[in-house]
Coordinates of C-alpha atoms in Angstrom, one line a residue:
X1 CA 0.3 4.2 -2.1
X2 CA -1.5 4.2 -5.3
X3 CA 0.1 6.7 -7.3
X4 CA 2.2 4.6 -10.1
X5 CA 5.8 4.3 -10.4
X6 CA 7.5 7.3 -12.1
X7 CA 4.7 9.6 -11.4
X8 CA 6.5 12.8 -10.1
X9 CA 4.4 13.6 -7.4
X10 CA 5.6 10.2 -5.5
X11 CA 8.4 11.7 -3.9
X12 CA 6.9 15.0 -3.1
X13 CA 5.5 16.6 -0.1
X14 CA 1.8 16.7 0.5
X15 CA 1.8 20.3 1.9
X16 CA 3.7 21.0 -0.9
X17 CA 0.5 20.3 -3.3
X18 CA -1.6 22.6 -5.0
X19 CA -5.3 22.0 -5.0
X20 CA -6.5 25.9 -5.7
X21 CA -7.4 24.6 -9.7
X22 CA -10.1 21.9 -7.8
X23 CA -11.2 24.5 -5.3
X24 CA -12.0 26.9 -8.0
X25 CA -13.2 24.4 -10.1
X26 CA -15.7 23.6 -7.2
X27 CA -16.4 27.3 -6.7
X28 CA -16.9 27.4 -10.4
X29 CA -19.6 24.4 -10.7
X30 CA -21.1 26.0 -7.5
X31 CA -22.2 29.5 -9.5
X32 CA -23.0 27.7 -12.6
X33 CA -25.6 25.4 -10.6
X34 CA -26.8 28.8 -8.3
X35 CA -27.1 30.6 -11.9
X36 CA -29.1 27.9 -13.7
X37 CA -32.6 28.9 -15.6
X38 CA -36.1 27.4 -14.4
X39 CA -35.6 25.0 -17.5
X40 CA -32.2 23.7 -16.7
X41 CA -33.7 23.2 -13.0
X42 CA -36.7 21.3 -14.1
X43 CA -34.4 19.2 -16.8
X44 CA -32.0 18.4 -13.6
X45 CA -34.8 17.5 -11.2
X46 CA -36.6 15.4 -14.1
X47 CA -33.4 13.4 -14.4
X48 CA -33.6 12.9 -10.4
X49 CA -37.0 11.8 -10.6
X50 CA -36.0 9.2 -13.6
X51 CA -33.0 7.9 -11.7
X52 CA -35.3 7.4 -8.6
X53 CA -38.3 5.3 -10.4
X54 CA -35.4 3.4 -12.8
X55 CA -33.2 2.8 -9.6
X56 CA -35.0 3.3 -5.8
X57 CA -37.8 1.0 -6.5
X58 CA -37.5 -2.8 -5.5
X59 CA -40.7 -5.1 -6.0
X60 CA -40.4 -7.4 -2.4
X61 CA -42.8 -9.9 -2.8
X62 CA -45.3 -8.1 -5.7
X63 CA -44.8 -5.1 -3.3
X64 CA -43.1 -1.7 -4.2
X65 CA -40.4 -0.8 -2.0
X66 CA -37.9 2.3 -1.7
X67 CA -34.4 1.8 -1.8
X68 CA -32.8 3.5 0.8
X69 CA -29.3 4.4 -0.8
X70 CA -29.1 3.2 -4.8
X71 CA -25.9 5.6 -5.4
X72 CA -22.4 4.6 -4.0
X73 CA -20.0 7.1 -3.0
X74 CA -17.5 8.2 -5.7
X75 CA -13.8 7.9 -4.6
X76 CA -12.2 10.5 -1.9
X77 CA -10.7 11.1 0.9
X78 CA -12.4 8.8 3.7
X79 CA -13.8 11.1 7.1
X80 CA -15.4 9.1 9.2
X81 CA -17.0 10.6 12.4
X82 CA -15.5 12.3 15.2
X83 CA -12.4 11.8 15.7
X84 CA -11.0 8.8 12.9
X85 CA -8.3 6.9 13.0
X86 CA -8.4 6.5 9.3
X87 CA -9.3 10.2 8.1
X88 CA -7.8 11.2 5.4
X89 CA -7.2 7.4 3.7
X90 CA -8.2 7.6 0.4
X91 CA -11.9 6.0 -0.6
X92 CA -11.1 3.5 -3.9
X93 CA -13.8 3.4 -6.9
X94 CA -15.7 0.8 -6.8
X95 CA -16.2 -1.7 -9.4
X96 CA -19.2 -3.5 -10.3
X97 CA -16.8 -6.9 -10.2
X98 CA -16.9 -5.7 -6.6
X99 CA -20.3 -5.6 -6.2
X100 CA -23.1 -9.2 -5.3
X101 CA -26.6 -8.4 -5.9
X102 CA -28.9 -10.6 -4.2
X103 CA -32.2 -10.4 -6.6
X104 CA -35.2 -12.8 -6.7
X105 CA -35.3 -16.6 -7.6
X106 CA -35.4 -16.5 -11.5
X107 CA -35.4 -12.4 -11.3
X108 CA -33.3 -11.2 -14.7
X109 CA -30.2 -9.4 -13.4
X110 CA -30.1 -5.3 -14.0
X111 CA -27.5 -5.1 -16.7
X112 CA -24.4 -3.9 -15.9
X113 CA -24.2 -0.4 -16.3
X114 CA -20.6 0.1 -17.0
X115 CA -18.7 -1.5 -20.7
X116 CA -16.5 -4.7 -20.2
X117 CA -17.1 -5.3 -16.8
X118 CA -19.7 -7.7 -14.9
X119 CA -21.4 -7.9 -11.5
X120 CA -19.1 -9.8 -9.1
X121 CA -21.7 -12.7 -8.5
X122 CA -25.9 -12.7 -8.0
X123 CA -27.5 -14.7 -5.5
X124 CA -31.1 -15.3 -4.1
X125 CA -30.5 -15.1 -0.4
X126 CA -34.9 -14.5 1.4
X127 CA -33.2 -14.3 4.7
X128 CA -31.5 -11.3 4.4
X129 CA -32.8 -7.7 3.3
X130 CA -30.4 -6.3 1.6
X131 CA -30.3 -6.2 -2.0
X132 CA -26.4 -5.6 -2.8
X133 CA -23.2 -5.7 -1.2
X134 CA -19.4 -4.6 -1.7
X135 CA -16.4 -4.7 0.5
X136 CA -15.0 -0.9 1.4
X137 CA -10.9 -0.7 1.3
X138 CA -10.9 1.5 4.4
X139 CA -11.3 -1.2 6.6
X140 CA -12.3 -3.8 4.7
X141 CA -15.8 -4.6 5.6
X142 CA -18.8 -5.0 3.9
X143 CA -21.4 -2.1 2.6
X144 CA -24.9 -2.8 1.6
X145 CA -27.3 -1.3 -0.1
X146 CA -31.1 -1.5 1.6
X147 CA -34.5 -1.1 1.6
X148 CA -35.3 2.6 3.1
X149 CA -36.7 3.0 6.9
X150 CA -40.0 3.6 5.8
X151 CA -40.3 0.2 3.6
X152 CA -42.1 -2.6 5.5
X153 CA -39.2 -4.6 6.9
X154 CA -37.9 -1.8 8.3
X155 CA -41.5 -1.0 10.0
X156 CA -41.8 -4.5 11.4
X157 CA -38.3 -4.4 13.0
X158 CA -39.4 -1.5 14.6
X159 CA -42.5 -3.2 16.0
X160 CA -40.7 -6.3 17.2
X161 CA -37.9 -3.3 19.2
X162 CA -41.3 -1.8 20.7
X163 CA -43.2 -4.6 21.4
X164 CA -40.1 -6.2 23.4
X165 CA -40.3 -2.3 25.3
X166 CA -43.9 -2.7 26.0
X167 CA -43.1 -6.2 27.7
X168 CA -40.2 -4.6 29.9
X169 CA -43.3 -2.2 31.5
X170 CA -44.3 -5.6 32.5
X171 CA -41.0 -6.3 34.6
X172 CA -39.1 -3.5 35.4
X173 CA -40.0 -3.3 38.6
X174 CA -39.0 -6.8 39.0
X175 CA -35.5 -5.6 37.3
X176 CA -34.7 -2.9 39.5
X177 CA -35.5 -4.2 42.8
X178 CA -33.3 -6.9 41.2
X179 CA -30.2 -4.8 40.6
X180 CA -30.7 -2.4 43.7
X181 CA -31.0 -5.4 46.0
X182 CA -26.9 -6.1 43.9
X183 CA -25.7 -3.0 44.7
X184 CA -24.5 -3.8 48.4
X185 CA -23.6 -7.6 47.1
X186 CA -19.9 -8.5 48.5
X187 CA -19.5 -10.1 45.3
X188 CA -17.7 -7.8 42.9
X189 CA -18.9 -9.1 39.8
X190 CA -22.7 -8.7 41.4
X191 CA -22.0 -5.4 42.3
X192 CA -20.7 -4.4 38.8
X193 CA -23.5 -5.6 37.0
X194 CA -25.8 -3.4 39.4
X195 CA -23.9 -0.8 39.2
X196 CA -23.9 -0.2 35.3
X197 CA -27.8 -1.4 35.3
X198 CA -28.4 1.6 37.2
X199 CA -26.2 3.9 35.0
X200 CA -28.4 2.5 31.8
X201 CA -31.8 2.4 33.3
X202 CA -31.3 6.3 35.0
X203 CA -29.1 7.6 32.2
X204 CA -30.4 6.1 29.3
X205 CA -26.5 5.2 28.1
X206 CA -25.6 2.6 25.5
X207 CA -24.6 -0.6 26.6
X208 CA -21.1 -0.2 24.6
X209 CA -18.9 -3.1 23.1
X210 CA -15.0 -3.6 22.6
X211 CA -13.6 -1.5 19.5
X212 CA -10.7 -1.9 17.7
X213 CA -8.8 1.4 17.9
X214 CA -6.8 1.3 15.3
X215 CA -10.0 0.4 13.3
X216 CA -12.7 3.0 14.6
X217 CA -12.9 6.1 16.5
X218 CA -13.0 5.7 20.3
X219 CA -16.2 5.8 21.5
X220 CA -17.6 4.4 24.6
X221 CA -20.8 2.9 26.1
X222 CA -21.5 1.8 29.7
X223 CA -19.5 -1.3 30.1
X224 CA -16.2 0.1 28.8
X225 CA -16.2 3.3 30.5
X226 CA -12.7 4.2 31.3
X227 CA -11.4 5.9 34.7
X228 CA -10.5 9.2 32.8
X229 CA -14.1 9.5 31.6
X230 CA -15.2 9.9 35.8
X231 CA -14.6 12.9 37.2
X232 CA -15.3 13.3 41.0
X233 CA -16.1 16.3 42.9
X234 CA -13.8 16.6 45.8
X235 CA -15.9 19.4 47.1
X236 CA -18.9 17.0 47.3
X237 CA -19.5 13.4 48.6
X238 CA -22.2 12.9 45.7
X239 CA -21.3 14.4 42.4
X240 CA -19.4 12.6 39.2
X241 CA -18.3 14.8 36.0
X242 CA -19.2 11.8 33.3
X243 CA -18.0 12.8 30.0
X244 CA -17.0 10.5 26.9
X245 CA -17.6 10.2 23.0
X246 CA -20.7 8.2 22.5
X247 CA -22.2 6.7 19.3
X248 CA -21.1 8.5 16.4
X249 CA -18.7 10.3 18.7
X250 CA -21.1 12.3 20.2
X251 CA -20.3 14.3 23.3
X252 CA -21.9 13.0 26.8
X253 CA -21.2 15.5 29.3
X254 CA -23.3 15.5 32.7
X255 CA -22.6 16.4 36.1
X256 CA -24.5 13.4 38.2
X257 CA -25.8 14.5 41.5
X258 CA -26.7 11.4 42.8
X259 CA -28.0 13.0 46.0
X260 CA -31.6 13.3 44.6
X261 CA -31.9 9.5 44.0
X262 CA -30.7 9.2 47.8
X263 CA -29.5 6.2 49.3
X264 CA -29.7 4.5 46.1
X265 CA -27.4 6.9 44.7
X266 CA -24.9 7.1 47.8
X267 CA -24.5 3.4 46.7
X268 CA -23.9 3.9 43.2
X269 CA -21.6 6.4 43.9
X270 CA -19.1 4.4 46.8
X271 CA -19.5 1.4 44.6
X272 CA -17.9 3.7 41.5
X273 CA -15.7 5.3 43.9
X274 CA -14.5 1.8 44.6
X275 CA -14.3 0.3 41.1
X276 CA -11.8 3.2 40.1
X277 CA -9.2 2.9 43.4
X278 CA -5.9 2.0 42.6
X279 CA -7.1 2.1 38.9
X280 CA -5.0 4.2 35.9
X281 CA -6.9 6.2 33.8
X282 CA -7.0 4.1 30.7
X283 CA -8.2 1.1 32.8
X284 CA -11.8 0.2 31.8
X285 CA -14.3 1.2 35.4
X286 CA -16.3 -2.3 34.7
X287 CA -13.2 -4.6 34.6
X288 CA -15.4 -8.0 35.4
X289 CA -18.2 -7.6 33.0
X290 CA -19.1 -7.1 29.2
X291 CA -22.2 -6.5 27.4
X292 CA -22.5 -10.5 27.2
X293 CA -22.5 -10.7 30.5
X294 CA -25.2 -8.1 31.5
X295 CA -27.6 -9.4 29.1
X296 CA -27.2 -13.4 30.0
X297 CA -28.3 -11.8 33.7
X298 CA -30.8 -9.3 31.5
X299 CA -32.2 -12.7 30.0
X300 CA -32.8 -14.1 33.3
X301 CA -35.3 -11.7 34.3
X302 CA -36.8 -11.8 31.3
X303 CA -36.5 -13.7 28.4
X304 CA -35.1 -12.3 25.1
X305 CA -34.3 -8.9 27.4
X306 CA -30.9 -7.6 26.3
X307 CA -29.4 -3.8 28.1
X308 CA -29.8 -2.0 24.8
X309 CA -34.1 -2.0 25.0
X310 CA -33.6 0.0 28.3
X311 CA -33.0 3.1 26.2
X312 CA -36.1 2.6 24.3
X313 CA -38.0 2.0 27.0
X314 CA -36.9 4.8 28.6
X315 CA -37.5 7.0 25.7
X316 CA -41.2 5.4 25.1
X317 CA -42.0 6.0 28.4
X318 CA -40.3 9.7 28.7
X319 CA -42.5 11.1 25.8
X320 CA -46.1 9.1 27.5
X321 CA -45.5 10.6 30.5
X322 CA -44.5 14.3 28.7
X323 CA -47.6 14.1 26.3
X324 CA -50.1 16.7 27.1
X325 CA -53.6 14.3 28.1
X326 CA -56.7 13.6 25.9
X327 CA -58.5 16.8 28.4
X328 CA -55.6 18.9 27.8
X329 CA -55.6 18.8 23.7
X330 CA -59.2 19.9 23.7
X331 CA -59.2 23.5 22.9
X332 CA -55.3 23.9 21.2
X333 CA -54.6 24.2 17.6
X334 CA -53.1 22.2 15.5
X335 CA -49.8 24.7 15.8
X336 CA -50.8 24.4 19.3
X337 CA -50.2 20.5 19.7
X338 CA -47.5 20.6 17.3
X339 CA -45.7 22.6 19.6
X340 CA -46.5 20.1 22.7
X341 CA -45.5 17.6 20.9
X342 CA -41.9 19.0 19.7
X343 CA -41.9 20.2 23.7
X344 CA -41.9 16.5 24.7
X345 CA -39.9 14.9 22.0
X346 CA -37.4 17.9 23.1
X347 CA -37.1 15.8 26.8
X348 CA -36.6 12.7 25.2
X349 CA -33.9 14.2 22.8
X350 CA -32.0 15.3 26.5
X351 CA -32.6 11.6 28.0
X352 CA -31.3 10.0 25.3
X353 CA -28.8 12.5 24.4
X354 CA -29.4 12.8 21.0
X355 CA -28.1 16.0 19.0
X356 CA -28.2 17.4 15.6
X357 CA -25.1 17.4 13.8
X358 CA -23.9 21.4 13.0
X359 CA -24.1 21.6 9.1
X360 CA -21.5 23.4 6.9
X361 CA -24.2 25.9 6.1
X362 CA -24.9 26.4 9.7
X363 CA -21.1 27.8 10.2
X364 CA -20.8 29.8 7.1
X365 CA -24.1 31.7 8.3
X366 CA -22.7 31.8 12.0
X367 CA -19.5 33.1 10.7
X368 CA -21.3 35.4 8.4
X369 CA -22.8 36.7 11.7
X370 CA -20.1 37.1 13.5
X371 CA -18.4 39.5 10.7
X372 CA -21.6 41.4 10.6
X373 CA -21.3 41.9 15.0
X374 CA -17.9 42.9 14.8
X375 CA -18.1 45.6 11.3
X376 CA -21.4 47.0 13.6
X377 CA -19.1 47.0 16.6
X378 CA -16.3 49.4 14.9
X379 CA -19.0 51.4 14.0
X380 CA -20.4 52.0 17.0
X381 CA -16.9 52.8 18.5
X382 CA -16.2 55.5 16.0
X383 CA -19.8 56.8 16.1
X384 CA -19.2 57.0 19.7
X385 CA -16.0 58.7 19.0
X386 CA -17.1 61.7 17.0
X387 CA -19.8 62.3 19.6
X388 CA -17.6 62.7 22.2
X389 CA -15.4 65.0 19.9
X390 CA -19.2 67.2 19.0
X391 CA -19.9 67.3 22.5
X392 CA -16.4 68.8 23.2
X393 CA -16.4 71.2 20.4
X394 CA -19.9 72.4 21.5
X395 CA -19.6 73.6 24.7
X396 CA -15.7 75.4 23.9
X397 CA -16.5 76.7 20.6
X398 CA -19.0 80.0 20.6
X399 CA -21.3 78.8 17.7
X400 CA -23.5 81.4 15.4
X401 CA -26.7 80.8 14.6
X402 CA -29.4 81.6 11.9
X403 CA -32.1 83.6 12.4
X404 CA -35.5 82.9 10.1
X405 CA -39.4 82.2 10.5
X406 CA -39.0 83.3 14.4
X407 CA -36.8 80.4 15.1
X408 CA -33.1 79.8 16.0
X409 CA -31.5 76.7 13.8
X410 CA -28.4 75.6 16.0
X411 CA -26.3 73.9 13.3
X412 CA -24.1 71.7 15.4
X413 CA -26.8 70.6 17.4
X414 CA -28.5 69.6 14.3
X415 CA -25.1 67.4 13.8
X416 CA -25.0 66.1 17.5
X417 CA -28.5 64.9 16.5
X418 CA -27.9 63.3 13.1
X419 CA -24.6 61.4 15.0
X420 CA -26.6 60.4 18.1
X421 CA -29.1 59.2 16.1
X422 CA -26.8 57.1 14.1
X423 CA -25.1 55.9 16.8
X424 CA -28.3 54.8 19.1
X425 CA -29.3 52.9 15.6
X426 CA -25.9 50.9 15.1
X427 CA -26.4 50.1 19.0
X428 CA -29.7 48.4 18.8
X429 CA -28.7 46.3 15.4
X430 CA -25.3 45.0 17.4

């Protein structure tokens, strides 16, 4: 789509490209960086320290603040996460006519860094945070640049998110004698928004919202659950597979035994049962609600209470209740309560279903390992294959032996010994 007319690769094959000169090019740049001397790595880090001060540094009302993200992405093939409808759409250059800042009142404007172009407009807008914008061609919405999460707006927007947690402790009970008293409403609506109240408050999932897609990849919260994503155990009366992409198209894989919450759970689990008959499996399992209508009932209860501060309530009161107490600390170590700590941020990390992305260095080193197992492996087998063949070769051959210092030196033996030796080694590494 962008290559100009004429050019000869616009009637060619894509798998008929070659891209080995940019891979070794890559490679290339790779060795030269790894092979660098202490002074060309304290003359590349000085230049990151430069960029930082000139760039990452915002004055917010006579304040310093960090930028979070100064640098733009250069063009390139878009990914996306998990699994994209757009991957592999190509990522245009931005321009700085692309680009608004949004700087003080009366604030001189950067100058542009880039000859014969301009900034697309500046404006002074105090009631937003962020400082500039552009509009991505992938799917054409907007990108900002902002402050970083440990400036001070991002720290009070986390107060306000834990502060309206800390009120919930103040009605949940309210809320969930409210939603189990729903669960055996005859009114199917009722019933729904019970239902999926329970599935949030117990499994700490995201509310979810209608996606476009076409637009982004197809992830899921509570409200748009699909029939395919419930699997039921037909040896069982009380167990659901529940598996779907959540946020950043992260796996959520559980088997729910809903047994252990008793007759609460028998509920829950007819009322899903019901909700899914004579369904297909790309219908949605909550057909009568939406996230709108779960937190106008939310709001009821409690005002300014939406579904999505269940999770951090949740969370908030997971890693209280895992915390070792004030009696407890006493006689540990610092290593000692780091350890606790990481224990019961651990539990919160399963509640919430949060998981660390698997970097690119992570796989090389696994794959690395996995060569490494299998070379030790072959070894083993043909270690194991000559002792076999000494053993053999011992007891049907009639050896000789040397006689000296009153001893007897049994030179296959000797062999046997060096190739057992070997062999017990190469099984303990693998």
């Amino acid at each position: 789509q962008i290559l100009p007319k004429g050019n000869i690769l616009k009637d060619s094959k894509f798998k008929d490209w070659n891209f080995s000169l940019m891979r070794d090019h890559i490679k290339k740049m790779k060795l030269i960086k790894k092979a660098a001397t202490d002074d060309e790595r304290a003359a590349a880090k000085a230049e990151k320290e430069r960029k930082l001060l000139t760039y990452g540094i915002a004055i917010v009302d006579d304040h310093l603040e960090k930028v979070g993200n100064f640098s733009m992405e250069p063009p390139g093939l878009f990914r996306g996460r998990g699994k994209h409808p757009k991957t592999g759409k190509i990522k245009h250059r931005v321009y700085p006519n692309q680009v608004t800042l949004n700087i003080g009142e009366g604030a001189v404007p950067p100058v542009c860094p880039l000859p014969g172009f301009s900034w697309g407009a500046i404006q002074h807008d105090p009631s937003v945070t962020w400082l500039c914008k552009w509009t991505e061609n992938i799917s054409g919405s907007n990108k900002y640049s902002m402050l970083s999460a440990s400036s001070s707006f991002k720290g009070k927007s986390d107060r306000e998110k834990y502060n309206k947690a800390m009120q919930l402790k103040g009605y949940i009970e309210k809320i969930r004698k409210d939603y189990e008293g729903g669960l055996a409403s005859k009114e199917s609506t009722a019933r729904q928004i019970a239902t999926a109240m329970w599935l949030i408050d117990k499994l700490a999932l995201r509310v979810g919202g209608e996606k476009d897609s076409g637009e982004e990849a197809d992830t899921v919260g509570c409200c748009t659950l699909r029939v395919e994503h419930l699997t039921f155990n037909s040896d069982t009366n009380n167990e659901i597979e529940l598996e779907f992409l959540g946020k950043d198209s992260m796996l959520f894989k559980q088997t729910i035994d809903f047994s252990i919450y008793k007759k609460i759970g028998s509920m829950v689990y007819k009322n899903l049962k019901d909700f899914i008959a004579k369904k297909k499996s790309s219908d949605q399992v909550f057909s009568d609600i939406d996230p709108s209508i779960l937190n106008r009932h939310l709001n009821n209860l409690m005002p300014g209470l939406s579904a999505k501060v269940f999770r951090t309530f949740n969370a908030s009161d997971t890693l209280q209740n895992e915390l070792p107490s004030e009696g407890e600390l006493e006689n540990l170590t610092i290593q000692d309560k780091i350890v606790k700590f990481n224990d019961a941020n651990r539990q919160v990390s399963i509640l919430c279903n949060h998981q660390r992305t698997v970097s690119g260095s992570m796989i090389k080193a696994f794959d690395n390992l996995g060569e490494t197992l299998n070379r030790l492996k072959e070894q083993k087998a043909e270690m194991e294959t000559w002792l076999s063949i000494s053993e053999k070769a011992r007891k049907k051959i009639p050896l000789k032996t040397k006689k000296g210092e009153g001893s007897e030196i049994d030179i296959l033996d000797a062999e046997v010994k060096f190739i057992v030796g070997k062999a017990k080694k190469t099984q303990s590494r693998s």
